[in-house]
Short mmCIF file of C-alpha atoms in Angstrom, two decimals:
data_model
loop_
_atom_site.label_atom_id
_atom_site.label_comp_id
_atom_site.label_asym_id
_atom_site.label_seq_id
_atom_site.Cartn_x
_atom_site.Cartn_y
_atom_site.Cartn_z
CA MET A 1 -22.38 -102.73 -153.24
CA ALA A 2 -22.19 -100.14 -156.02
CA THR A 3 -21.42 -96.56 -154.99
CA ILE A 4 -22.35 -93.46 -156.98
CA PHE A 5 -21.11 -89.95 -156.19
CA ILE A 6 -23.27 -87.00 -157.27
CA SER A 7 -22.17 -83.36 -157.23
CA THR A 8 -24.57 -80.46 -157.58
CA GLY A 9 -25.41 -77.14 -155.94
CA GLU A 10 -28.13 -74.57 -155.29
CA VAL A 11 -31.83 -75.15 -154.70
CA SER A 12 -32.59 -76.22 -158.28
CA GLY A 13 -29.69 -78.70 -158.39
CA ASP A 14 -30.85 -80.25 -155.13
CA MET A 15 -34.33 -80.74 -156.59
CA GLN A 16 -33.02 -82.26 -159.83
CA GLY A 17 -30.55 -84.37 -157.86
CA ALA A 18 -33.27 -85.72 -155.57
CA MET A 19 -35.34 -86.87 -158.54
CA LEU A 20 -32.33 -88.66 -160.00
CA VAL A 21 -31.43 -90.27 -156.64
CA GLU A 22 -34.96 -91.69 -156.36
CA ALA A 23 -34.77 -93.05 -159.91
CA LEU A 24 -31.32 -94.59 -159.34
CA TYR A 25 -32.50 -96.43 -156.24
CA ARG A 26 -35.65 -97.52 -158.06
CA GLN A 27 -33.75 -98.86 -161.09
CA ALA A 28 -30.99 -100.41 -158.98
CA GLN A 29 -33.55 -102.32 -156.93
CA SER A 30 -35.25 -103.49 -160.11
CA ALA A 31 -31.90 -104.73 -161.44
CA GLY A 32 -30.91 -106.33 -158.13
CA ILE A 33 -27.95 -103.96 -157.61
CA PRO A 34 -27.21 -102.93 -153.98
CA LEU A 35 -26.56 -99.20 -154.19
CA GLU A 36 -25.22 -96.37 -152.04
CA ILE A 37 -25.27 -92.74 -153.17
CA MET A 38 -22.92 -90.12 -151.73
CA ALA A 39 -23.48 -86.50 -152.67
CA LEU A 40 -22.81 -82.81 -152.57
CA GLY A 41 -26.32 -81.35 -152.56
CA GLY A 42 -29.03 -80.49 -150.09
CA ALA A 43 -31.95 -81.61 -147.95
CA LYS A 44 -34.08 -82.93 -150.82
CA MET A 45 -31.30 -85.27 -151.94
CA ALA A 46 -30.81 -86.42 -148.36
CA GLN A 47 -34.54 -87.12 -148.07
CA ALA A 48 -34.33 -89.15 -151.29
CA GLY A 49 -31.67 -91.37 -149.71
CA ALA A 50 -28.30 -89.80 -150.58
CA VAL A 51 -25.61 -89.48 -147.89
CA LEU A 52 -24.52 -85.82 -147.93
CA LEU A 53 -20.80 -85.07 -147.85
CA GLY A 54 -21.55 -81.34 -147.96
CA ASP A 55 -24.54 -79.01 -148.28
CA THR A 56 -24.10 -76.83 -151.38
CA THR A 57 -27.60 -75.36 -151.65
CA GLY A 58 -26.77 -72.08 -149.92
CA ILE A 59 -23.46 -71.18 -151.57
CA GLY A 60 -24.52 -70.41 -155.14
CA SER A 61 -24.63 -67.09 -156.95
CA VAL A 62 -24.88 -65.52 -160.39
CA GLY A 63 -22.29 -62.90 -161.28
CA ILE A 64 -18.67 -62.04 -160.66
CA LEU A 65 -18.84 -59.85 -157.55
CA GLU A 66 -21.80 -61.84 -156.21
CA SER A 67 -19.76 -65.06 -156.11
CA LEU A 68 -16.91 -63.67 -153.99
CA PRO A 69 -18.42 -64.49 -150.54
CA TYR A 70 -18.93 -68.10 -151.61
CA ILE A 71 -15.42 -68.87 -152.85
CA TRP A 72 -13.98 -70.06 -149.53
CA PRO A 73 -16.98 -72.24 -148.50
CA THR A 74 -16.90 -73.80 -151.98
CA VAL A 75 -13.17 -74.48 -151.75
CA GLN A 76 -13.62 -76.19 -148.37
CA ILE A 77 -16.41 -78.45 -149.62
CA GLN A 78 -14.43 -79.24 -152.78
CA ARG A 79 -11.41 -80.27 -150.70
CA SER A 80 -13.42 -82.67 -148.59
CA ALA A 81 -15.17 -84.11 -151.67
CA LYS A 82 -11.86 -84.70 -153.45
CA ALA A 83 -10.42 -86.35 -150.34
CA TYR A 84 -13.44 -88.65 -150.24
CA LEU A 85 -13.08 -89.52 -153.95
CA ARG A 86 -9.37 -90.24 -153.57
CA ASN A 87 -9.86 -92.44 -150.48
CA SER A 88 -13.10 -94.17 -151.54
CA PRO A 89 -13.33 -94.22 -155.35
CA PRO A 90 -16.99 -94.67 -156.36
CA ASP A 91 -18.26 -96.74 -159.28
CA ALA A 92 -19.58 -93.66 -161.10
CA ILE A 93 -19.42 -89.87 -160.75
CA ILE A 94 -22.41 -87.75 -161.79
CA LEU A 95 -22.18 -83.99 -162.22
CA ILE A 96 -25.38 -81.93 -162.28
CA ASP A 97 -25.08 -78.36 -163.64
CA TYR A 98 -23.14 -76.21 -161.06
CA ILE A 99 -20.50 -75.27 -163.61
CA GLY A 100 -17.52 -73.87 -161.66
CA PRO A 101 -17.32 -76.41 -158.82
CA ASN A 102 -18.23 -79.32 -161.10
CA LEU A 103 -15.45 -78.52 -163.57
CA GLY A 104 -13.09 -78.78 -160.59
CA ILE A 105 -14.54 -82.12 -159.45
CA GLY A 106 -14.66 -83.48 -163.00
CA ASN A 107 -11.08 -82.56 -163.86
CA PHE A 108 -9.86 -83.98 -160.54
CA ALA A 109 -11.67 -87.26 -161.23
CA LYS A 110 -10.35 -87.43 -164.79
CA THR A 111 -6.77 -87.08 -163.52
CA HIS A 112 -6.90 -89.18 -160.36
CA LEU A 113 -9.70 -91.66 -161.07
CA PRO A 114 -9.58 -92.22 -164.84
CA GLN A 115 -11.17 -95.67 -164.47
CA VAL A 116 -14.38 -94.23 -162.91
CA PRO A 117 -17.12 -93.28 -165.44
CA ARG A 118 -17.94 -89.57 -165.33
CA ILE A 119 -21.44 -88.56 -166.42
CA TYR A 120 -22.67 -84.98 -166.86
CA TYR A 121 -26.45 -84.79 -166.35
CA ILE A 122 -28.01 -81.37 -167.03
CA ALA A 123 -24.84 -79.88 -168.45
CA PRO A 124 -24.13 -76.13 -168.21
CA GLN A 125 -26.03 -74.16 -170.85
CA GLU A 126 -23.00 -73.41 -173.00
CA TRP A 127 -25.22 -73.57 -176.06
CA ALA A 128 -26.99 -70.43 -174.82
CA TRP A 129 -24.31 -68.26 -173.24
CA SER A 130 -20.85 -69.57 -174.01
CA LEU A 131 -18.07 -66.96 -174.21
CA GLY A 132 -16.15 -69.30 -176.52
CA ASP A 133 -15.40 -72.99 -176.84
CA ARG A 134 -12.97 -73.21 -173.92
CA THR A 135 -15.47 -74.27 -171.25
CA THR A 136 -17.38 -76.48 -173.69
CA THR A 137 -14.14 -78.26 -174.54
CA GLN A 138 -13.46 -78.81 -170.83
CA ILE A 139 -16.93 -80.25 -170.26
CA VAL A 140 -16.68 -82.59 -173.23
CA GLY A 141 -13.16 -83.63 -172.22
CA LEU A 142 -13.96 -84.49 -168.62
CA CYS A 143 -17.13 -86.57 -169.13
CA ASP A 144 -17.52 -90.03 -170.63
CA ARG A 145 -21.24 -89.52 -171.23
CA LEU A 146 -23.46 -86.48 -171.31
CA LEU A 147 -27.19 -86.85 -170.59
CA ALA A 148 -28.96 -83.92 -172.21
CA ILE A 149 -32.36 -82.59 -171.14
CA PHE A 150 -32.97 -80.23 -174.09
CA PRO A 151 -32.76 -81.21 -177.79
CA ILE A 152 -30.66 -78.11 -178.55
CA GLU A 153 -28.28 -79.08 -175.71
CA ALA A 154 -27.90 -82.59 -177.16
CA ARG A 155 -27.10 -81.23 -180.63
CA TYR A 156 -24.63 -78.65 -179.31
CA TYR A 157 -22.55 -81.06 -177.25
CA GLN A 158 -22.70 -83.77 -179.91
CA GLU A 159 -21.31 -81.32 -182.45
CA HIS A 160 -18.47 -80.61 -179.99
CA GLY A 161 -17.54 -84.29 -179.70
CA ALA A 162 -19.40 -85.51 -176.61
CA ALA A 163 -21.05 -88.91 -176.32
CA VAL A 164 -24.61 -87.71 -175.76
CA ASP A 165 -27.96 -89.28 -174.85
CA TRP A 166 -31.02 -87.05 -174.96
CA VAL A 167 -33.20 -88.23 -172.08
CA GLY A 168 -35.74 -85.38 -171.96
CA HIS A 169 -36.47 -82.87 -169.21
CA PRO A 170 -37.16 -84.27 -165.72
CA PHE A 171 -39.96 -81.76 -165.12
CA ILE A 172 -42.01 -83.78 -167.59
CA ASP A 173 -42.03 -86.54 -164.95
CA VAL A 174 -42.84 -84.27 -162.03
CA LEU A 175 -45.62 -82.37 -163.69
CA GLU A 176 -47.40 -85.52 -164.82
CA LYS A 177 -48.71 -85.48 -161.24
CA ALA A 178 -49.07 -81.72 -160.90
CA PRO A 179 -52.23 -80.31 -159.31
CA SER A 180 -54.87 -78.63 -161.45
CA ARG A 181 -55.77 -74.99 -160.82
CA GLU A 182 -58.91 -76.12 -158.98
CA GLN A 183 -57.03 -78.65 -156.81
CA ALA A 184 -54.32 -76.13 -155.96
CA ARG A 185 -56.83 -73.43 -155.03
CA GLN A 186 -58.80 -75.84 -152.88
CA THR A 187 -55.64 -76.97 -151.07
CA LEU A 188 -54.54 -73.38 -150.37
CA GLY A 189 -58.03 -72.11 -149.57
CA ILE A 190 -58.18 -69.71 -152.53
CA ASP A 191 -61.63 -68.79 -153.89
CA SER A 192 -62.21 -69.82 -157.51
CA ASP A 193 -62.79 -66.20 -158.61
CA GLU A 194 -59.90 -64.61 -156.66
CA LEU A 195 -57.16 -62.90 -158.67
CA ALA A 196 -54.05 -64.74 -157.45
CA ILE A 197 -50.54 -63.68 -158.45
CA ALA A 198 -47.45 -65.69 -157.53
CA LEU A 199 -44.28 -63.71 -156.75
CA LEU A 200 -41.00 -65.65 -156.91
CA PRO A 201 -38.18 -63.22 -156.11
CA ALA A 202 -35.36 -65.35 -154.73
CA SER A 203 -33.63 -68.66 -154.24
CA ARG A 204 -30.24 -66.93 -153.72
CA GLN A 205 -29.33 -64.28 -151.16
CA GLN A 206 -28.23 -61.81 -153.86
CA GLU A 207 -31.71 -61.97 -155.43
CA LEU A 208 -33.34 -60.61 -152.29
CA ARG A 209 -31.18 -57.54 -152.73
CA TYR A 210 -31.48 -56.98 -156.47
CA LEU A 211 -34.89 -58.42 -157.39
CA LEU A 212 -37.17 -58.19 -154.36
CA PRO A 213 -37.51 -54.35 -154.21
CA VAL A 214 -38.44 -53.89 -157.86
CA MET A 215 -40.77 -56.91 -157.82
CA PHE A 216 -42.59 -55.69 -154.71
CA GLU A 217 -42.81 -52.17 -156.09
CA ALA A 218 -44.45 -53.61 -159.21
CA ALA A 219 -46.81 -55.66 -157.06
CA GLN A 220 -47.76 -52.52 -155.15
CA GLN A 221 -48.67 -50.80 -158.43
CA ILE A 222 -50.61 -53.83 -159.70
CA GLN A 223 -52.55 -53.74 -156.43
CA THR A 224 -53.70 -50.20 -157.21
CA HIS A 225 -55.03 -51.43 -160.59
CA HIS A 226 -56.58 -54.57 -159.07
CA PRO A 227 -57.28 -53.89 -155.37
CA SER A 228 -58.70 -57.40 -154.84
CA ALA A 229 -55.51 -59.10 -156.08
CA GLN A 230 -53.84 -61.45 -153.60
CA PHE A 231 -50.13 -62.22 -153.88
CA TYR A 232 -48.66 -65.61 -152.95
CA ILE A 233 -44.92 -65.87 -152.26
CA PRO A 234 -43.41 -69.37 -152.01
CA LEU A 235 -40.54 -69.58 -149.50
CA SER A 236 -37.50 -71.10 -151.16
CA TRP A 237 -35.60 -70.81 -147.85
CA GLU A 238 -37.05 -70.52 -144.34
CA LYS A 239 -34.27 -68.06 -143.49
CA TYR A 240 -35.81 -65.56 -145.95
CA ARG A 241 -39.09 -65.40 -143.99
CA PRO A 242 -38.21 -62.38 -141.74
CA THR A 243 -37.03 -60.29 -144.71
CA LEU A 244 -40.08 -61.15 -146.79
CA GLU A 245 -42.50 -60.46 -143.91
CA THR A 246 -40.88 -57.06 -143.28
CA GLU A 247 -40.99 -56.11 -146.97
CA ILE A 248 -44.61 -57.24 -147.39
CA GLN A 249 -45.55 -54.83 -144.60
CA ARG A 250 -43.35 -52.05 -145.93
CA TYR A 251 -44.94 -52.19 -149.40
CA GLY A 252 -48.44 -52.73 -147.98
CA LEU A 253 -49.06 -55.84 -150.07
CA ARG A 254 -51.99 -58.19 -149.72
CA ALA A 255 -49.60 -61.11 -149.69
CA LYS A 256 -49.20 -64.50 -148.05
CA LEU A 257 -46.06 -66.57 -147.65
CA VAL A 258 -46.38 -70.18 -148.78
CA GLU A 259 -44.21 -72.98 -147.38
CA ALA A 260 -41.55 -74.37 -149.74
CA SER A 261 -43.33 -77.73 -149.79
CA GLN A 262 -46.37 -76.05 -151.34
CA SER A 263 -44.60 -73.79 -153.84
CA ARG A 264 -45.90 -75.81 -156.80
CA MET A 265 -49.43 -75.45 -155.40
CA ALA A 266 -49.01 -71.68 -155.23
CA ILE A 267 -47.85 -71.55 -158.84
CA ALA A 268 -50.59 -73.88 -160.11
CA ALA A 269 -53.23 -71.78 -158.33
CA ALA A 270 -52.05 -68.49 -159.84
CA ASP A 271 -53.47 -66.41 -162.67
CA LEU A 272 -50.01 -64.94 -163.25
CA ALA A 273 -46.46 -65.39 -161.99
CA ILE A 274 -43.87 -62.62 -161.68
CA THR A 275 -40.63 -64.49 -161.28
CA LYS A 276 -36.87 -64.40 -161.22
CA SER A 277 -35.10 -66.16 -164.07
CA GLY A 278 -34.25 -69.76 -163.25
CA THR A 279 -35.38 -73.37 -163.35
CA VAL A 280 -38.75 -72.27 -161.99
CA ASN A 281 -39.60 -70.59 -165.34
CA LEU A 282 -39.92 -74.01 -166.95
CA GLU A 283 -42.03 -75.29 -164.08
CA ILE A 284 -44.38 -72.31 -164.43
CA ALA A 285 -44.64 -72.88 -168.19
CA LEU A 286 -45.42 -76.58 -167.79
CA LEU A 287 -48.14 -75.63 -165.30
CA ASN A 288 -49.52 -73.36 -168.06
CA ILE A 289 -49.34 -70.17 -165.97
CA PRO A 290 -48.60 -66.84 -167.76
CA GLN A 291 -45.38 -65.30 -166.44
CA VAL A 292 -43.15 -62.24 -166.49
CA VAL A 293 -39.45 -63.04 -166.00
CA ILE A 294 -36.99 -60.57 -164.48
CA TYR A 295 -33.34 -60.61 -163.50
CA ARG A 296 -30.77 -58.18 -162.13
CA VAL A 297 -27.21 -58.49 -160.87
CA ASN A 298 -24.78 -55.95 -159.41
CA PRO A 299 -24.48 -53.12 -162.01
CA LEU A 300 -20.69 -53.49 -162.00
CA THR A 301 -21.02 -57.21 -162.76
CA ALA A 302 -23.33 -56.37 -165.67
CA TRP A 303 -20.89 -53.75 -167.00
CA ILE A 304 -17.92 -56.14 -166.82
CA ALA A 305 -19.90 -58.91 -168.51
CA ARG A 306 -21.03 -56.68 -171.37
CA HIS A 307 -18.00 -54.51 -171.99
CA LEU A 308 -15.01 -56.62 -170.96
CA LEU A 309 -16.26 -60.19 -171.45
CA LYS A 310 -18.53 -59.27 -174.40
CA PHE A 311 -21.24 -61.43 -172.81
CA SER A 312 -24.43 -61.66 -174.84
CA ILE A 313 -27.30 -64.14 -174.74
CA PRO A 314 -30.28 -64.66 -177.05
CA PHE A 315 -32.59 -65.36 -174.08
CA MET A 316 -32.24 -66.14 -170.39
CA SER A 317 -35.34 -68.13 -169.41
CA ALA A 318 -35.79 -71.78 -170.30
CA PRO A 319 -39.14 -71.45 -172.15
CA ASN A 320 -37.53 -68.97 -174.56
CA LEU A 321 -34.32 -70.98 -174.89
CA VAL A 322 -36.15 -74.21 -175.72
CA LEU A 323 -37.91 -72.66 -178.71
CA MET A 324 -35.37 -69.87 -179.31
CA LYS A 325 -38.15 -67.30 -179.43
CA ALA A 326 -39.79 -64.84 -177.04
CA VAL A 327 -42.40 -67.08 -175.44
CA VAL A 328 -42.37 -65.13 -172.16
CA PRO A 329 -41.33 -61.50 -171.57
CA GLU A 330 -37.83 -61.14 -170.11
CA LEU A 331 -36.89 -57.91 -168.32
CA LEU A 332 -33.18 -57.98 -167.61
CA GLN A 333 -30.98 -55.53 -165.72
CA GLU A 334 -31.97 -51.93 -166.63
CA SER A 335 -35.20 -53.16 -168.27
CA ALA A 336 -36.31 -54.76 -165.00
CA THR A 337 -38.18 -51.69 -163.75
CA ALA A 338 -41.45 -51.65 -161.84
CA GLU A 339 -43.13 -49.83 -164.72
CA ASN A 340 -42.08 -52.46 -167.28
CA ILE A 341 -43.09 -55.32 -165.01
CA VAL A 342 -46.50 -53.74 -164.42
CA ARG A 343 -47.04 -53.14 -168.15
CA GLU A 344 -46.28 -56.77 -169.03
CA ALA A 345 -48.24 -58.13 -166.07
CA LEU A 346 -51.40 -56.12 -166.80
CA ASP A 347 -51.23 -57.09 -170.47
CA LEU A 348 -51.16 -60.77 -169.53
CA LEU A 349 -53.96 -60.33 -167.00
CA GLU A 350 -56.22 -58.24 -169.22
CA ASN A 351 -55.45 -59.34 -172.79
CA PRO A 352 -56.92 -62.80 -173.54
CA ASP A 353 -55.16 -62.99 -176.93
CA ARG A 354 -51.75 -62.48 -175.30
CA ARG A 355 -52.44 -65.21 -172.73
CA GLU A 356 -53.69 -67.59 -175.38
CA GLN A 357 -50.59 -67.05 -177.55
CA MET A 358 -48.30 -67.72 -174.60
CA GLN A 359 -50.16 -70.91 -173.75
CA GLN A 360 -49.96 -72.12 -177.37
CA ASP A 361 -46.21 -71.53 -177.22
CA TYR A 362 -46.09 -73.43 -173.91
CA GLU A 363 -47.70 -76.42 -175.64
CA GLN A 364 -45.10 -76.31 -178.41
CA MET A 365 -42.35 -76.10 -175.78
CA ARG A 366 -43.80 -79.05 -173.83
CA ASN A 367 -43.75 -81.18 -176.99
CA ALA A 368 -40.03 -80.44 -177.39
CA LEU A 369 -39.12 -81.75 -173.93
CA GLY A 370 -39.51 -85.49 -174.46
CA GLU A 371 -41.69 -88.23 -173.03
CA PRO A 372 -42.33 -89.20 -169.37
CA GLY A 373 -39.83 -91.54 -167.72
CA VAL A 374 -36.91 -89.11 -167.99
CA CYS A 375 -35.23 -89.83 -164.66
CA ASP A 376 -35.61 -93.58 -165.07
CA ARG A 377 -34.02 -93.41 -168.53
CA ALA A 378 -31.12 -91.43 -167.09
CA ALA A 379 -30.75 -93.87 -164.19
CA GLN A 380 -30.69 -96.89 -166.53
CA ILE A 381 -27.92 -95.34 -168.64
CA ILE A 382 -25.88 -94.50 -165.52
CA LEU A 383 -26.25 -97.96 -164.01
CA GLY A 384 -25.34 -99.47 -167.39
CA LEU A 385 -21.96 -97.71 -167.19
CA ILE A 386 -21.11 -99.27 -163.83
CA LYS A 387 -18.98 -102.41 -163.85
CA HIS A 388 -20.87 -104.87 -161.69
#
């Protein structure tokens, strides 16, 4: 019996992890390898067949001050994971994104389990927002193989000395089976001529605080321009439902909450998405939906990042990072105002040339993300590193 340990966190990591777990079991069965997968992740990975050692989907954050409440829960889960690794060394360790905790797991494994292959799949985006080579050097030093999902990521880590395989982006696999606009609208009961706008404010608690008010204020203003518009809000977490229901009423929005299992349907059915920055931006782009991307953190966090850490990024959202150009509008921190969101949203709704240009850029981006079969390619490489 081969055992693989996977470590990831947050909602997006759980989704990516689940796809990899399915592919690992599929490829292991094809190769006649009995396999068990232990993981730090969430419900999707558990549904895919992983045995969870800890649920890390609810303890993620972006920012310095924002991360403080999650330090102790993360430390506790890390301790139990390291105890498991020490007592039951697996045949391979896979790290998926989740930079801080995974550096801890990776360095622990390198020191205490040097014989176990360590693979980084979906490495931290150091190529976009590194504050220097220190973290990149750590990542390269702790992994035996790095499986890159973006071409620019593969080049960056290769230039820094990593053994890299570019496998392509896993969303290429998922969205091969994505619903069409017509299918999505039929499933959700949306009329073909209805103006549908998807709002995606939060997968983290901090985002409810910093993004939801400005996004809903913008939606309120868009509603005055287009009174027939209907907003659809996918639930990333069931626990957010009461807050979202209260805020929908407070802002007087014509809005419906959509279950997490149908979030892709809600996006595919939309004429426009107004969304937080995150993995979902790529999903929206691959579904060919125009989008406005926003992000805010605690103002003190932003000040520290800019003035003390000299933090600067060319872009934040994946569609822009893939092509290194402004494919979608990004409104970050002070620029993320209701007025700016409304301006960009109305332009995309009312200007056919702007929509067409964005969709041409989406096609170029799609072509840069590889061929279908991404997760199976990754799984084959991982299983090839295991000593049977």
